[in-house]
Amino acid sequence: MTASRLIIMGPQGAGKGTQAALLASRLDVPAISTGDIFRAHIGGGTELGKLAQSYTARGELVPDEVTNRMVRDRLSQPDVSGGFILDGYPRNAAQVQELDGILSDLGVSLDAVVELVADRAELLARLRQRAVVEGREDDTEEAIARRLDIYAEQTAPLTGAYEARGLLRQVDGIGDIADIADTIAAALDVR
Ligand code: AMP
């Protein structure tokens, strides 16, 4: 199986992070979550973390120039040479373009884009539950709604571009975690 340069897309609460991690271990490639990288910087109190926090806490996107540079650096690390799963990037049209540029500079291309599909009512219920369990700073009612709005307005339309390239694989994000992981693997022809 050669599909090892992947994006996993889907609204917050659709189980993207969980599925990215499962798929990454199946494929033995790193899962790269921009949200996790920002949270690590915020936790470490770095300059990047301070800047990111002023956006993440409100559910807004961190400015593209900051995010793009961070992703370019990460994708240039040696452990990514055999493949990667991007979780949470790209999130808008400018980031799609930047990613195309980064990959072309690296001389590689995407193999597939997985979109986890789930409806808003289900997502809201899951995110409220996660807020109780994990206590994420950006899981306030306002920030949750803002993140889902941004996803619907800016991120969901990006799947059209990937579909036109023949890369899109849509998978139902509601159900048993292991079943969804198997469905994703089948959609990617991963054994
Ligand atoms: P996530 O864990 O993917 O939900 O990301 C948490 C937060 O990090 C988001 O609400 C944004 O504030 C920020 N973030 C993550 N990925 C990106 C991105 N690709 N572009 C801009 N901001 C991002």
Short mmCIF file of C-alpha atoms and ligand atoms in Angstrom, two decimals:
data_model
loop_
_atom_site.label_atom_id
_atom_site.label_comp_id
_atom_site.label_asym_id
_atom_site.label_seq_id
_atom_site.Cartn_x
_atom_site.Cartn_y
_atom_site.Cartn_z
CA MET A 1 0.00 0.00 0.00
CA THR A 2 1.45 3.34 -1.02
CA ALA A 3 -1.12 5.80 0.35
CA SER A 4 1.03 7.29 3.06
CA ARG A 5 0.75 11.05 2.50
CA LEU A 6 -2.67 11.84 3.79
CA ILE A 7 -4.90 14.55 5.13
CA ILE A 8 -7.70 13.78 7.53
CA MET A 9 -10.45 16.38 7.53
CA GLY A 10 -13.66 16.77 9.44
CA PRO A 11 -15.33 19.13 11.88
CA GLN A 12 -14.15 19.35 15.48
CA GLY A 13 -15.66 16.48 17.44
CA ALA A 14 -15.83 14.11 14.46
CA GLY A 15 -13.06 11.98 15.93
CA LYS A 16 -10.33 13.20 13.59
CA GLY A 17 -7.55 13.09 16.17
CA THR A 18 -8.47 9.58 17.28
CA GLN A 19 -8.68 8.26 13.73
CA ALA A 20 -5.49 10.05 12.67
CA ALA A 21 -3.60 8.35 15.51
CA LEU A 22 -5.02 4.89 14.68
CA LEU A 23 -4.26 5.26 10.99
CA ALA A 24 -0.78 6.59 11.73
CA SER A 25 0.09 3.52 13.74
CA ARG A 26 -1.34 1.23 11.03
CA LEU A 27 0.77 2.97 8.39
CA ASP A 28 3.74 3.63 10.66
CA VAL A 29 3.91 7.32 9.78
CA PRO A 30 3.63 10.34 12.10
CA ALA A 31 0.24 11.97 12.71
CA ILE A 32 0.78 15.72 12.61
CA SER A 33 -1.90 17.73 14.39
CA THR A 34 -1.52 21.50 14.12
CA GLY A 35 -3.87 21.85 17.11
CA ASP A 36 -1.58 19.59 19.19
CA ILE A 37 1.51 21.55 18.14
CA PHE A 38 -0.18 24.80 19.16
CA ARG A 39 -1.28 23.27 22.48
CA ALA A 40 2.30 22.09 23.16
CA HIS A 41 3.58 25.64 22.55
CA ILE A 42 0.83 27.11 24.73
CA GLY A 43 1.65 24.63 27.51
CA GLY A 44 5.36 25.44 27.18
CA GLY A 45 4.71 29.18 27.32
CA THR A 46 6.70 29.87 24.12
CA GLU A 47 6.29 33.07 22.09
CA LEU A 48 4.44 31.09 19.43
CA GLY A 49 2.23 29.66 22.18
CA LYS A 50 1.34 33.09 23.53
CA LEU A 51 0.41 34.29 20.09
CA ALA A 52 -1.56 31.16 19.22
CA GLN A 53 -3.49 31.21 22.48
CA SER A 54 -5.05 34.57 21.73
CA TYR A 55 -6.74 32.90 18.73
CA THR A 56 -7.28 29.31 19.88
CA ALA A 57 -9.05 30.35 23.09
CA ARG A 58 -11.73 32.08 21.00
CA GLY A 59 -12.01 29.30 18.44
CA GLU A 60 -10.52 31.55 15.74
CA LEU A 61 -7.87 30.37 13.27
CA VAL A 62 -4.27 31.27 14.04
CA PRO A 63 -3.00 33.53 11.20
CA ASP A 64 -1.92 31.64 8.09
CA GLU A 65 1.63 32.97 8.02
CA VAL A 66 2.28 31.54 11.49
CA THR A 67 0.53 28.23 10.85
CA ASN A 68 2.01 27.75 7.40
CA ARG A 69 5.57 28.30 8.62
CA MET A 70 5.04 25.82 11.43
CA VAL A 71 3.70 23.16 9.03
CA ARG A 72 6.52 23.74 6.53
CA ASP A 73 9.07 23.20 9.33
CA ARG A 74 7.32 20.06 10.55
CA LEU A 75 6.99 18.52 7.09
CA SER A 76 10.69 19.09 6.50
CA GLN A 77 11.70 16.89 9.45
CA PRO A 78 13.35 13.56 8.59
CA ASP A 79 10.65 11.39 10.22
CA VAL A 80 8.13 12.60 7.64
CA SER A 81 10.04 11.31 4.61
CA GLY A 82 8.07 8.04 4.53
CA GLY A 83 4.69 9.72 4.84
CA PHE A 84 2.44 11.61 7.24
CA ILE A 85 -1.13 12.18 8.25
CA LEU A 86 -2.07 15.83 8.56
CA ASP A 87 -4.82 16.45 11.09
CA GLY A 88 -6.27 19.96 11.26
CA TYR A 89 -4.39 21.39 8.27
CA PRO A 90 -5.24 22.75 5.73
CA ARG A 91 -8.26 24.62 7.07
CA ASN A 92 -8.77 27.30 4.41
CA ALA A 93 -8.07 27.84 0.72
CA ALA A 94 -4.80 29.71 1.33
CA GLN A 95 -3.51 26.78 3.39
CA VAL A 96 -4.42 24.35 0.60
CA GLN A 97 -2.29 26.41 -1.76
CA GLU A 98 0.57 26.62 0.73
CA LEU A 99 0.48 22.86 1.30
CA ASP A 100 0.66 22.27 -2.44
CA GLY A 101 3.76 24.48 -2.50
CA ILE A 102 5.40 22.78 0.48
CA LEU A 103 4.86 19.30 -0.97
CA SER A 104 6.03 20.33 -4.39
CA ASP A 105 9.20 21.83 -2.84
CA LEU A 106 9.73 18.50 -1.09
CA GLY A 107 9.12 16.63 -4.36
CA VAL A 108 6.17 14.61 -3.03
CA SER A 109 2.41 14.66 -3.49
CA LEU A 110 -0.73 13.77 -1.56
CA ASP A 111 -2.14 10.26 -1.84
CA ALA A 112 -5.61 10.85 -0.39
CA VAL A 113 -7.81 13.10 1.72
CA VAL A 114 -10.16 11.44 4.19
CA GLU A 115 -13.20 13.43 5.23
CA LEU A 116 -15.05 12.32 8.36
CA VAL A 117 -18.67 13.35 8.00
CA ALA A 118 -20.95 14.05 10.98
CA ASP A 119 -23.94 16.29 11.58
CA ARG A 120 -23.84 19.39 13.76
CA ALA A 121 -26.19 18.16 16.50
CA GLU A 122 -24.06 15.06 17.05
CA LEU A 123 -20.86 17.14 17.05
CA LEU A 124 -22.22 19.63 19.58
CA ALA A 125 -23.18 16.78 21.91
CA ARG A 126 -19.72 15.22 21.59
CA LEU A 127 -17.87 18.52 22.08
CA ARG A 128 -19.88 19.38 25.20
CA GLN A 129 -19.04 15.94 26.58
CA ARG A 130 -15.35 16.43 25.76
CA ALA A 131 -15.43 19.82 27.48
CA VAL A 132 -16.49 18.08 30.69
CA VAL A 133 -13.95 15.26 30.37
CA GLU A 134 -10.86 17.10 29.05
CA GLY A 135 -11.44 20.67 30.18
CA ARG A 136 -9.93 22.13 27.01
CA GLU A 137 -9.76 25.90 27.24
CA ASP A 138 -11.31 26.28 23.78
CA ASP A 139 -14.25 24.01 24.56
CA THR A 140 -16.45 26.84 25.80
CA GLU A 141 -19.93 27.03 24.26
CA GLU A 142 -18.98 30.14 22.19
CA ALA A 143 -15.66 28.77 20.98
CA ILE A 144 -17.24 25.43 20.03
CA ALA A 145 -19.92 27.17 17.95
CA ARG A 146 -17.30 29.43 16.36
CA ARG A 147 -15.09 26.47 15.40
CA LEU A 148 -18.00 24.63 13.81
CA ASP A 149 -19.00 27.79 11.89
CA ILE A 150 -15.45 28.31 10.60
CA TYR A 151 -15.32 24.67 9.56
CA ALA A 152 -18.58 24.93 7.64
CA GLU A 153 -17.64 28.25 6.00
CA GLN A 154 -13.94 27.83 5.25
CA THR A 155 -12.85 24.22 5.63
CA ALA A 156 -15.69 22.01 4.38
CA PRO A 157 -15.66 23.68 0.92
CA LEU A 158 -12.02 22.60 0.47
CA THR A 159 -13.12 19.01 -0.04
CA GLY A 160 -14.41 20.09 -3.48
CA ALA A 161 -10.88 20.88 -4.62
CA TYR A 162 -9.59 17.52 -3.42
CA GLU A 163 -12.54 15.71 -4.93
CA ALA A 164 -11.74 17.30 -8.28
CA ARG A 165 -8.24 15.85 -7.97
CA GLY A 166 -9.71 12.40 -7.30
CA LEU A 167 -8.23 12.32 -3.78
CA LEU A 168 -11.32 12.57 -1.59
CA ARG A 169 -12.59 9.60 0.48
CA GLN A 170 -15.69 10.39 2.56
CA VAL A 171 -16.33 8.26 5.63
CA ASP A 172 -19.20 8.40 8.14
CA GLY A 173 -17.72 9.71 11.40
CA ILE A 174 -20.56 8.44 13.60
CA GLY A 175 -20.25 4.96 15.08
CA ASP A 176 -17.82 2.62 16.75
CA ILE A 177 -14.21 3.89 16.71
CA ALA A 178 -12.73 0.56 15.53
CA ASP A 179 -15.37 0.18 12.80
CA ILE A 180 -14.69 3.68 11.51
CA ALA A 181 -10.95 2.95 11.51
CA ASP A 182 -11.60 -0.17 9.42
CA THR A 183 -13.81 1.78 7.01
CA ILE A 184 -11.07 4.39 6.57
CA ALA A 185 -8.46 1.68 5.98
CA ALA A 186 -10.73 0.04 3.38
CA ALA A 187 -11.36 3.38 1.66
CA LEU A 188 -7.59 3.84 1.42
CA ASP A 189 -6.97 0.24 0.45
CA VAL A 190 -4.75 -0.18 3.53
CA ARG A 191 -4.47 -3.67 4.97
P1 AMP B 1 -7.79 21.51 16.72
O1 AMP B 1 -7.19 20.74 17.84
O2 AMP B 1 -7.44 20.99 15.36
O3 AMP B 1 -9.27 21.71 16.90
O4 AMP B 1 -7.15 22.98 16.77
C1 AMP B 1 -7.31 23.79 17.90
C2 AMP B 1 -7.13 25.25 17.52
O5 AMP B 1 -5.81 25.46 17.00
C3 AMP B 1 -8.07 25.74 16.41
O6 AMP B 1 -9.34 26.12 16.90
C4 AMP B 1 -7.27 26.94 15.89
O7 AMP B 1 -7.36 28.04 16.77
C5 AMP B 1 -5.84 26.42 15.94
N1 AMP B 1 -5.48 25.73 14.69
C6 AMP B 1 -5.26 24.41 14.50
N2 AMP B 1 -4.98 24.13 13.21
C7 AMP B 1 -5.03 25.32 12.56
C8 AMP B 1 -4.86 25.71 11.20
N3 AMP B 1 -4.60 24.81 10.24
N4 AMP B 1 -4.98 27.03 10.89
C9 AMP B 1 -5.24 27.94 11.85
N5 AMP B 1 -5.46 27.64 13.14
C10 AMP B 1 -5.35 26.35 13.50
#
